[in-house]
Amino acid sequence: MLEIGKRGGVGERDVWEAADTLLLKGFRPTVERIRAQIGRGSPNTVGPHLDSWFKALGSRIQDPSAFCASSEAPDAVSQAARTFWEAALTAAREACTDELTQDREALAQEAAGIEKERADLAGQRIRLADAAQTQQTLIDTLKTQVEDARASLSAAATERVALMASHERQIAQLHAERATLEDRLGAADEKLVAMQNELSAVKSGCDRDIKEALLRFDQARSEARVAQNALAELRQHASAQDAALASLTKQLAAAEAGRKTAIQANVSLENAVAAEKAEALEVKSKVQILETELRQAEEVQATLQAALDAERSRASELALLLANSQGEIVQALRSLEQSKKGSPAGLDPRGRTTKRKRGIPMR
């Protein structure tokens, strides 16, 4: 009994009937032709049924009645079917023989190709083994290089972190130094302002002391004119008075020089302030220079004060001497007038200092 395919499937009977139909049409039954004839079925299902059909084909050919119609058919139909079936069998045998020959030749060619491919695959396998060995060696080398590169990168990263930390410390130190320098510059500016004020006060004090000294000298000279008659007895002291007056003139010249030094120190101080704002790096040295000039100005002031004190004492002595030595005072005044003519242009005939234009207004 032929198996009938389940619902939706392909059975042995379906495959046999399709194979008989293809054989009667003169085609060699194959899996693809049977699937096309039936319209469904997988190669795994059709293949075994087709093999069983080929196994039974010989016995069926020897028994022509196996392909006959049922006994109920008329004799004429049975005879026609038998004739048709025998013709189909003959054609099928010839077709099968030709196809088998072609299949044998194709299989021989395929076997030769497979053998060649097998040899090629063996050579390729050897080449692949060599290439794999080379690749493995290269991979080992690359792994070593990668490990070395990783170690180098780790060392470089560590060095970079240390360098960044060092840079950050240097930057913090620079910020601290900058803040310190700014504080020093602010203190220097304040100190310079204080020094300017102090120098202005010193200059004002010097001018005031010089004016007072000149006023007292004028008063002494007026008293000397009044006491000209009393100075006749002091002729023997003329030389000493000449020396005293010459010393006084030198002291006044020194006072004028100190005043000029103070003015120059003030000019230098203002120039130093302007230069300090443009060149912050030289502020310390300029401040030291200004401090030195300030000390010099203070020394000049002290010298001037000492000279003024000496002048006051000498003026008192001179007043006493002028009261007794009119003739010697007249000679001394003539010598003083001559010494004033040879003195610096900064003194006028009355002994007062003239204000020169020096870029900084006199106070």
mmCIF file of C-alpha atoms in Angstrom:
data_model
loop_
_atom_site.group_PDB
_atom_site.id
_atom_site.type_symbol
_atom_site.label_atom_id
_atom_site.label_comp_id
_atom_site.label_asym_id
_atom_site.label_seq_id
_atom_site.Cartn_x
_atom_site.Cartn_y
_atom_site.Cartn_z
ATOM 1 C CA MET A 1 0.000 0.000 0.000
ATOM 2 C CA LEU A 2 1.234 3.422 -0.909
ATOM 3 C CA GLU A 3 1.179 5.925 1.896
ATOM 4 C CA ILE A 4 -1.189 8.783 1.443
ATOM 5 C CA GLY A 5 0.181 12.150 2.533
ATOM 6 C CA LYS A 6 -1.226 13.729 5.604
ATOM 7 C CA ARG A 7 -3.331 16.847 5.345
ATOM 8 C CA GLY A 8 -1.162 19.549 3.895
ATOM 9 C CA GLY A 9 1.842 17.147 3.490
ATOM 10 C CA VAL A 10 3.294 15.039 0.692
ATOM 11 C CA GLY A 11 3.003 11.238 0.892
ATOM 12 C CA GLU A 12 4.621 8.379 -0.998
ATOM 13 C CA ARG A 13 1.587 8.002 -3.276
ATOM 14 C CA ASP A 14 1.788 11.661 -4.287
ATOM 15 C CA VAL A 15 5.462 11.286 -5.168
ATOM 16 C CA TRP A 16 4.893 8.043 -7.134
ATOM 17 C CA GLU A 17 1.999 9.485 -9.110
ATOM 18 C CA ALA A 18 4.025 12.587 -9.932
ATOM 19 C CA ALA A 19 7.014 10.412 -10.951
ATOM 20 C CA ASP A 20 4.750 8.261 -13.192
ATOM 21 C CA THR A 21 3.329 11.422 -14.780
ATOM 22 C CA LEU A 22 6.804 12.811 -15.463
ATOM 23 C CA LEU A 23 7.950 9.462 -16.850
ATOM 24 C CA LEU A 24 4.953 9.264 -19.197
ATOM 25 C CA LYS A 25 5.775 12.811 -20.379
ATOM 26 C CA GLY A 26 9.325 11.662 -21.233
ATOM 27 C CA PHE A 27 11.119 13.414 -18.341
ATOM 28 C CA ARG A 28 13.405 11.849 -15.786
ATOM 29 C CA PRO A 29 11.802 12.219 -12.364
ATOM 30 C CA THR A 30 13.892 14.379 -10.006
ATOM 31 C CA VAL A 31 13.183 15.950 -6.646
ATOM 32 C CA GLU A 32 12.802 19.447 -8.107
ATOM 33 C CA ARG A 33 10.587 18.241 -10.976
ATOM 34 C CA ILE A 34 8.364 16.301 -8.556
ATOM 35 C CA ARG A 35 8.074 19.330 -6.236
ATOM 36 C CA ALA A 36 7.162 21.448 -9.259
ATOM 37 C CA GLN A 37 4.652 18.810 -10.399
ATOM 38 C CA ILE A 38 3.001 18.520 -6.984
ATOM 39 C CA GLY A 39 3.367 22.192 -6.076
ATOM 40 C CA ARG A 40 4.555 21.544 -2.555
ATOM 41 C CA GLY A 41 6.816 19.323 -0.453
ATOM 42 C CA SER A 42 10.328 19.683 0.879
ATOM 43 C CA PRO A 43 13.381 17.963 -0.622
ATOM 44 C CA ASN A 44 13.846 15.969 2.608
ATOM 45 C CA THR A 45 10.336 14.536 2.223
ATOM 46 C CA VAL A 46 10.291 14.023 -1.552
ATOM 47 C CA GLY A 47 13.818 12.498 -1.773
ATOM 48 C CA PRO A 48 13.139 9.231 0.206
ATOM 49 C CA HIS A 49 9.853 8.627 -1.642
ATOM 50 C CA LEU A 50 11.583 9.136 -4.982
ATOM 51 C CA ASP A 51 14.265 6.616 -3.993
ATOM 52 C CA SER A 52 11.597 4.030 -3.173
ATOM 53 C CA TRP A 53 9.934 4.753 -6.525
ATOM 54 C CA PHE A 54 13.239 4.055 -8.343
ATOM 55 C CA LYS A 55 13.689 0.780 -6.344
ATOM 56 C CA ALA A 56 10.227 -0.437 -7.352
ATOM 57 C CA LEU A 57 10.516 0.771 -10.922
ATOM 58 C CA GLY A 58 12.310 -2.404 -12.169
ATOM 59 C CA SER A 59 9.695 -4.833 -10.859
ATOM 60 C CA ARG A 60 6.942 -2.601 -12.168
ATOM 61 C CA ILE A 61 8.527 -2.544 -15.618
ATOM 62 C CA GLN A 62 8.730 -6.376 -15.642
ATOM 63 C CA ASP A 63 5.035 -6.447 -14.726
ATOM 64 C CA PRO A 64 3.327 -4.222 -17.257
ATOM 65 C CA SER A 65 0.037 -4.804 -15.512
ATOM 66 C CA ALA A 66 1.324 -2.686 -12.707
ATOM 67 C CA PHE A 67 0.808 0.352 -14.934
ATOM 68 C CA CYS A 68 -2.540 -0.904 -16.360
ATOM 69 C CA ALA A 69 -5.840 0.672 -15.575
ATOM 70 C CA SER A 70 -8.398 -1.110 -13.437
ATOM 71 C CA SER A 71 -10.176 -4.184 -14.797
ATOM 72 C CA GLU A 72 -13.290 -2.169 -15.130
ATOM 73 C CA ALA A 73 -11.806 -0.232 -18.085
ATOM 74 C CA PRO A 74 -12.648 -1.443 -21.633
ATOM 75 C CA ASP A 75 -10.118 -3.648 -23.462
ATOM 76 C CA ALA A 76 -9.478 -0.998 -26.091
ATOM 77 C CA VAL A 77 -8.561 1.504 -23.396
ATOM 78 C CA SER A 78 -6.424 -1.041 -21.619
ATOM 79 C CA GLN A 79 -4.640 -1.927 -24.844
ATOM 80 C CA ALA A 80 -4.042 1.724 -25.655
ATOM 81 C CA ALA A 81 -2.751 2.326 -22.169
ATOM 82 C CA ARG A 82 -0.486 -0.685 -22.418
ATOM 83 C CA THR A 83 0.876 0.471 -25.777
ATOM 84 C CA PHE A 84 1.354 3.986 -24.461
ATOM 85 C CA TRP A 85 2.992 2.693 -21.327
ATOM 86 C CA GLU A 86 5.437 0.496 -23.251
ATOM 87 C CA ALA A 87 6.357 3.420 -25.459
ATOM 88 C CA ALA A 88 6.802 5.544 -22.379
ATOM 89 C CA LEU A 89 8.942 2.900 -20.760
ATOM 90 C CA THR A 90 11.157 2.663 -23.836
ATOM 91 C CA ALA A 91 11.531 6.407 -23.953
ATOM 92 C CA ALA A 92 12.138 6.496 -20.230
ATOM 93 C CA ARG A 93 14.797 3.803 -20.480
ATOM 94 C CA GLU A 94 16.586 5.717 -23.233
ATOM 95 C CA ALA A 95 16.237 8.969 -21.336
ATOM 96 C CA CYS A 96 17.446 7.362 -18.145
ATOM 97 C CA THR A 97 20.387 5.783 -19.960
ATOM 98 C CA ASP A 98 21.382 9.118 -21.501
ATOM 99 C CA GLU A 99 20.900 10.969 -18.266
ATOM 100 C CA LEU A 100 22.802 8.320 -16.327
ATOM 101 C CA THR A 101 25.669 8.589 -18.800
ATOM 102 C CA GLN A 102 25.628 12.350 -18.501
ATOM 103 C CA ASP A 103 25.418 12.036 -14.723
ATOM 104 C CA ARG A 104 28.382 9.630 -14.678
ATOM 105 C CA GLU A 105 30.455 12.036 -16.787
ATOM 106 C CA ALA A 106 29.382 14.956 -14.620
ATOM 107 C CA LEU A 107 30.178 12.968 -11.488
ATOM 108 C CA ALA A 108 33.600 12.038 -12.898
ATOM 109 C CA GLN A 109 34.292 15.675 -13.696
ATOM 110 C CA GLU A 110 33.033 16.669 -10.275
ATOM 111 C CA ALA A 111 35.231 14.000 -8.664
ATOM 112 C CA ALA A 112 38.266 15.293 -10.594
ATOM 113 C CA GLY A 113 37.381 18.831 -9.564
ATOM 114 C CA ILE A 114 36.885 17.744 -5.984
ATOM 115 C CA GLU A 115 40.246 15.944 -6.024
ATOM 116 C CA LYS A 116 41.904 19.043 -7.433
ATOM 117 C CA GLU A 117 40.136 21.201 -4.876
ATOM 118 C CA ARG A 118 41.252 18.739 -2.189
ATOM 119 C CA ALA A 119 44.877 19.122 -3.309
ATOM 120 C CA ASP A 120 44.446 22.892 -3.504
ATOM 121 C CA LEU A 121 42.875 22.855 -0.049
ATOM 122 C CA ALA A 122 45.787 20.799 1.301
ATOM 123 C CA GLY A 123 48.280 23.303 -0.119
ATOM 124 C CA GLN A 124 46.151 26.156 1.081
ATOM 125 C CA ARG A 125 45.929 24.517 4.498
ATOM 126 C CA ILE A 126 49.745 24.364 4.634
ATOM 127 C CA ARG A 127 49.961 27.972 3.528
ATOM 128 C CA LEU A 128 47.323 28.961 6.045
ATOM 129 C CA ALA A 129 49.217 27.091 8.767
ATOM 130 C CA ASP A 130 52.401 28.978 7.831
ATOM 131 C CA ALA A 131 50.459 32.235 7.667
ATOM 132 C CA ALA A 132 48.833 31.419 11.001
ATOM 133 C CA GLN A 133 52.250 30.771 12.524
ATOM 134 C CA THR A 134 53.514 34.037 11.063
ATOM 135 C CA GLN A 135 50.404 35.827 12.305
ATOM 136 C CA GLN A 136 50.846 34.283 15.745
ATOM 137 C CA THR A 137 54.462 35.456 15.829
ATOM 138 C CA LEU A 138 53.347 38.885 14.677
ATOM 139 C CA ILE A 139 50.572 38.873 17.286
ATOM 140 C CA ASP A 140 53.075 37.956 20.010
ATOM 141 C CA THR A 141 55.377 40.737 18.814
ATOM 142 C CA LEU A 142 52.468 43.180 18.733
ATOM 143 C CA LYS A 143 51.400 42.087 22.198
ATOM 144 C CA THR A 144 54.923 42.759 23.465
ATOM 145 C CA GLN A 145 54.930 46.137 21.723
ATOM 146 C CA VAL A 146 51.483 46.919 23.124
ATOM 147 C CA GLU A 147 52.651 46.019 26.639
ATOM 148 C CA ASP A 148 55.729 48.215 26.166
ATOM 149 C CA ALA A 149 53.545 51.007 24.781
ATOM 150 C CA ARG A 150 51.184 50.636 27.734
ATOM 151 C CA ALA A 151 54.104 50.826 30.153
ATOM 152 C CA SER A 152 55.462 53.878 28.296
ATOM 153 C CA LEU A 153 52.018 55.491 28.301
ATOM 154 C CA SER A 154 51.630 54.758 32.005
ATOM 155 C CA ALA A 155 55.043 56.278 32.731
ATOM 156 C CA ALA A 156 54.224 59.250 30.478
ATOM 157 C CA ALA A 157 50.869 59.685 32.204
ATOM 158 C CA THR A 158 52.556 59.570 35.613
ATOM 159 C CA GLU A 159 55.175 62.056 34.459
ATOM 160 C CA ARG A 160 52.468 64.250 32.962
ATOM 161 C CA VAL A 161 50.501 64.204 36.220
ATOM 162 C CA ALA A 162 53.663 65.104 38.152
ATOM 163 C CA LEU A 163 54.481 67.831 35.623
ATOM 164 C CA MET A 164 50.946 69.217 35.850
ATOM 165 C CA ALA A 165 51.165 69.204 39.636
ATOM 166 C CA SER A 166 54.520 71.008 39.430
ATOM 167 C CA HIS A 167 53.052 73.541 37.005
ATOM 168 C CA GLU A 168 50.098 74.101 39.295
ATOM 169 C CA ARG A 169 52.445 74.653 42.234
ATOM 170 C CA GLN A 170 54.526 77.075 40.147
ATOM 171 C CA ILE A 171 51.381 78.909 39.048
ATOM 172 C CA ALA A 172 50.187 79.155 42.654
ATOM 173 C CA GLN A 173 53.631 80.410 43.686
ATOM 174 C CA LEU A 174 53.591 82.971 40.865
ATOM 175 C CA HIS A 175 50.130 84.143 41.941
ATOM 176 C CA ALA A 176 51.371 84.470 45.508
ATOM 177 C CA GLU A 177 54.481 86.361 44.344
ATOM 178 C CA ARG A 178 52.301 88.575 42.171
ATOM 179 C CA ALA A 179 50.014 89.347 45.107
ATOM 180 C CA THR A 180 53.070 90.064 47.274
ATOM 181 C CA LEU A 181 54.526 92.316 44.561
ATOM 182 C CA GLU A 182 51.229 94.151 44.217
ATOM 183 C CA ASP A 183 51.162 94.664 47.988
ATOM 184 C CA ARG A 184 54.740 95.907 47.871
ATOM 185 C CA LEU A 185 53.913 98.213 44.988
ATOM 186 C CA GLY A 186 50.951 99.586 46.928
ATOM 187 C CA ALA A 187 53.135 100.087 49.972
ATOM 188 C CA ALA A 188 55.807 101.679 47.772
ATOM 189 C CA ASP A 189 53.222 104.045 46.262
ATOM 190 C CA GLU A 190 52.053 105.007 49.742
ATOM 191 C CA LYS A 191 55.650 105.426 50.856
ATOM 192 C CA LEU A 192 56.450 107.523 47.810
ATOM 193 C CA VAL A 193 53.435 109.748 48.465
ATOM 194 C CA ALA A 194 54.552 110.100 52.065
ATOM 195 C CA MET A 195 58.090 110.877 50.897
ATOM 196 C CA GLN A 196 56.763 113.481 48.467
ATOM 197 C CA ASN A 197 54.781 115.105 51.244
ATOM 198 C CA GLU A 198 57.804 114.945 53.528
ATOM 199 C CA LEU A 199 60.059 116.411 50.844
ATOM 200 C CA SER A 200 57.520 119.162 50.238
ATOM 201 C CA ALA A 201 57.507 119.858 53.972
ATOM 202 C CA VAL A 202 61.331 119.791 54.028
ATOM 203 C CA LYS A 203 61.486 122.146 51.058
ATOM 204 C CA SER A 204 58.960 124.485 52.662
ATOM 205 C CA GLY A 205 60.914 124.376 55.929
ATOM 206 C CA CYS A 206 64.188 125.071 54.109
ATOM 207 C CA ASP A 207 62.670 128.001 52.234
ATOM 208 C CA ARG A 208 61.172 129.338 55.428
ATOM 209 C CA ASP A 209 64.459 128.986 57.334
ATOM 210 C CA ILE A 210 66.389 130.622 54.483
ATOM 211 C CA LYS A 211 63.916 133.496 54.365
ATOM 212 C CA GLU A 212 64.128 133.925 58.125
ATOM 213 C CA ALA A 213 67.933 133.825 57.959
ATOM 214 C CA LEU A 214 67.986 136.414 55.167
ATOM 215 C CA LEU A 215 65.498 138.576 57.059
ATOM 216 C CA ARG A 216 67.657 138.412 60.159
ATOM 217 C CA PHE A 217 70.687 139.140 58.064
ATOM 218 C CA ASP A 218 68.927 142.212 56.647
ATOM 219 C CA GLN A 219 68.022 143.238 60.156
ATOM 220 C CA ALA A 220 71.633 142.747 61.202
ATOM 221 C CA ARG A 221 72.827 144.780 58.256
ATOM 222 C CA SER A 222 70.401 147.575 59.143
ATOM 223 C CA GLU A 223 71.674 147.506 62.685
ATOM 224 C CA ALA A 224 75.188 147.560 61.290
ATOM 225 C CA ARG A 225 74.438 150.712 59.314
ATOM 226 C CA VAL A 226 73.115 152.309 62.452
ATOM 227 C CA ALA A 227 76.230 151.214 64.334
ATOM 228 C CA GLN A 228 78.791 152.254 61.683
ATOM 229 C CA ASN A 229 80.382 154.816 63.991
ATOM 230 C CA ALA A 230 80.882 152.184 66.693
ATOM 231 C CA LEU A 231 82.705 149.807 64.344
ATOM 232 C CA ALA A 232 85.824 151.985 64.021
ATOM 233 C CA GLU A 233 87.390 150.330 67.027
ATOM 234 C CA LEU A 234 87.063 146.860 65.492
ATOM 235 C CA ARG A 235 89.536 147.340 62.629
ATOM 236 C CA GLN A 236 91.961 144.944 64.297
ATOM 237 C CA HIS A 237 89.198 142.270 63.993
ATOM 238 C CA ALA A 238 88.587 142.892 60.266
ATOM 239 C CA SER A 239 90.488 139.835 59.163
ATOM 240 C CA ALA A 240 88.561 137.624 61.568
ATOM 241 C CA GLN A 241 85.286 139.177 60.447
ATOM 242 C CA ASP A 242 86.239 138.738 56.805
ATOM 243 C CA ALA A 243 86.832 135.067 57.468
ATOM 244 C CA ALA A 244 83.540 134.859 59.381
ATOM 245 C CA LEU A 245 81.646 136.599 56.609
ATOM 246 C CA ALA A 246 83.322 134.389 53.989
ATOM 247 C CA SER A 247 82.304 131.333 56.040
ATOM 248 C CA LEU A 248 78.768 132.712 56.286
ATOM 249 C CA THR A 249 78.689 133.256 52.536
ATOM 250 C CA LYS A 250 79.865 129.682 51.986
ATOM 251 C CA GLN A 251 77.220 128.426 54.371
ATOM 252 C CA LEU A 252 74.538 130.401 52.518
ATOM 253 C CA ALA A 253 75.850 128.970 49.246
ATOM 254 C CA ALA A 254 75.769 125.512 50.836
ATOM 255 C CA ALA A 255 72.173 126.203 51.928
ATOM 256 C CA GLU A 256 71.284 127.208 48.376
ATOM 257 C CA ALA A 257 73.026 124.091 47.075
ATOM 258 C CA GLY A 258 71.076 122.000 49.584
ATOM 259 C CA ARG A 259 67.857 123.630 48.400
ATOM 260 C CA LYS A 260 68.761 122.858 44.796
ATOM 261 C CA THR A 261 69.630 119.299 45.828
ATOM 262 C CA ALA A 262 66.224 118.994 47.479
ATOM 263 C CA ILE A 263 64.540 120.286 44.299
ATOM 264 C CA GLN A 264 66.552 117.855 42.190
ATOM 265 C CA ALA A 265 65.686 115.084 44.640
ATOM 266 C CA ASN A 266 61.992 115.994 44.246
ATOM 267 C CA VAL A 267 62.329 115.918 40.436
ATOM 268 C CA SER A 268 64.164 112.596 40.637
ATOM 269 C CA LEU A 269 61.468 111.313 42.954
ATOM 270 C CA GLU A 270 58.651 112.212 40.551
ATOM 271 C CA ASN A 271 60.594 110.687 37.654
ATOM 272 C CA ALA A 272 61.135 107.582 39.769
ATOM 273 C CA VAL A 273 57.372 107.407 40.476
ATOM 274 C CA ALA A 274 56.569 107.607 36.746
ATOM 275 C CA ALA A 275 59.225 105.026 35.911
ATOM 276 C CA GLU A 276 58.043 102.781 38.709
ATOM 277 C CA LYS A 277 54.519 102.571 37.260
ATOM 278 C CA ALA A 278 55.971 101.507 33.897
ATOM 279 C CA GLU A 279 58.735 99.261 35.250
ATOM 280 C CA ALA A 280 57.476 97.427 38.301
ATOM 281 C CA LEU A 281 60.540 95.213 38.483
ATOM 282 C CA GLU A 282 62.820 98.190 39.245
ATOM 283 C CA VAL A 283 60.653 99.648 41.984
ATOM 284 C CA LYS A 284 62.766 98.264 44.793
ATOM 285 C CA SER A 285 66.022 99.752 43.507
ATOM 286 C CA LYS A 286 64.340 103.100 42.721
ATOM 287 C CA VAL A 287 62.809 103.190 46.195
ATOM 288 C CA GLN A 288 66.263 102.571 47.657
ATOM 289 C CA ILE A 289 67.646 105.393 45.498
ATOM 290 C CA LEU A 290 64.848 107.668 46.674
ATOM 291 C CA GLU A 291 65.464 106.689 50.275
ATOM 292 C CA THR A 292 69.152 107.498 49.774
ATOM 293 C CA GLU A 293 68.224 110.874 48.268
ATOM 294 C CA LEU A 294 65.827 111.473 51.152
ATOM 295 C CA ARG A 295 68.587 110.734 53.627
ATOM 296 C CA GLN A 296 70.846 113.105 51.687
ATOM 297 C CA ALA A 297 68.090 115.736 51.793
ATOM 298 C CA GLU A 298 67.721 115.161 55.523
ATOM 299 C CA GLU A 299 71.469 115.466 55.913
ATOM 300 C CA VAL A 300 71.397 118.661 53.849
ATOM 301 C CA GLN A 301 68.529 119.917 56.003
ATOM 302 C CA ALA A 302 70.480 119.060 59.138
ATOM 303 C CA THR A 303 73.532 120.803 57.720
ATOM 304 C CA LEU A 304 71.389 123.789 56.781
ATOM 305 C CA GLN A 305 69.835 123.870 60.221
ATOM 306 C CA ALA A 306 73.277 123.740 61.788
ATOM 307 C CA ALA A 307 74.409 126.484 59.436
ATOM 308 C CA LEU A 308 71.364 128.574 60.341
ATOM 309 C CA ASP A 309 72.009 128.014 64.033
ATOM 310 C CA ALA A 310 75.631 128.976 63.538
ATOM 311 C CA GLU A 311 74.438 131.967 61.538
ATOM 312 C CA ARG A 312 72.122 133.029 64.339
ATOM 313 C CA SER A 313 74.940 132.802 66.863
ATOM 314 C CA ARG A 314 77.314 134.608 64.544
ATOM 315 C CA ALA A 315 74.671 137.233 63.811
ATOM 316 C CA SER A 316 74.323 137.839 67.545
ATOM 317 C CA GLU A 317 78.066 138.088 67.873
ATOM 318 C CA LEU A 318 78.129 140.281 64.798
ATOM 319 C CA ALA A 319 75.537 142.617 66.295
ATOM 320 C CA LEU A 320 77.646 142.959 69.395
ATOM 321 C CA LEU A 321 80.766 143.399 67.340
ATOM 322 C CA LEU A 322 79.017 145.861 65.006
ATOM 323 C CA ALA A 323 78.010 147.924 68.020
ATOM 324 C CA ASN A 324 81.707 148.350 68.831
ATOM 325 C CA SER A 325 83.332 148.179 65.382
ATOM 326 C CA GLN A 326 81.627 150.468 62.833
ATOM 327 C CA GLY A 327 84.671 150.912 60.659
ATOM 328 C CA GLU A 328 85.366 147.142 60.435
ATOM 329 C CA ILE A 329 81.669 146.462 59.576
ATOM 330 C CA VAL A 330 81.850 148.970 56.730
ATOM 331 C CA GLN A 331 84.867 147.137 55.361
ATOM 332 C CA ALA A 332 83.111 143.816 56.000
ATOM 333 C CA LEU A 333 80.002 145.011 54.163
ATOM 334 C CA ARG A 334 82.127 146.062 51.194
ATOM 335 C CA SER A 335 83.725 142.617 51.199
ATOM 336 C CA LEU A 336 80.262 141.056 51.472
ATOM 337 C CA GLU A 337 78.985 143.064 48.488
ATOM 338 C CA GLN A 338 81.997 141.956 46.464
ATOM 339 C CA SER A 339 81.492 138.317 47.513
ATOM 340 C CA LYS A 340 77.803 138.552 46.535
ATOM 341 C CA LYS A 341 78.755 139.801 43.080
ATOM 342 C CA GLY A 342 80.883 136.651 42.630
ATOM 343 C CA SER A 343 78.254 134.338 44.201
ATOM 344 C CA PRO A 344 75.866 132.031 42.126
ATOM 345 C CA ALA A 345 73.096 133.669 40.103
ATOM 346 C CA GLY A 346 70.574 132.171 42.448
ATOM 347 C CA LEU A 347 71.136 135.078 44.987
ATOM 348 C CA ASP A 348 69.868 138.614 44.341
ATOM 349 C CA PRO A 349 71.733 141.724 45.603
ATOM 350 C CA ARG A 350 69.748 141.574 48.849
ATOM 351 C CA GLY A 351 70.827 137.953 49.471
ATOM 352 C CA ARG A 352 67.414 136.408 48.826
ATOM 353 C CA THR A 353 67.126 133.367 46.602
ATOM 354 C CA THR A 354 65.375 133.704 43.254
ATOM 355 C CA LYS A 355 62.926 131.111 42.049
ATOM 356 C CA ARG A 356 64.031 129.422 38.845
ATOM 357 C CA LYS A 357 61.719 127.565 36.577
ATOM 358 C CA ARG A 358 62.716 123.884 36.770
ATOM 359 C CA GLY A 359 59.641 121.992 35.609
ATOM 360 C CA ILE A 360 58.291 121.744 39.212
ATOM 361 C CA PRO A 361 56.705 124.938 40.603
ATOM 362 C CA MET A 362 58.349 126.403 43.684
ATOM 363 C CA ARG A 363 56.230 126.527 46.793
#
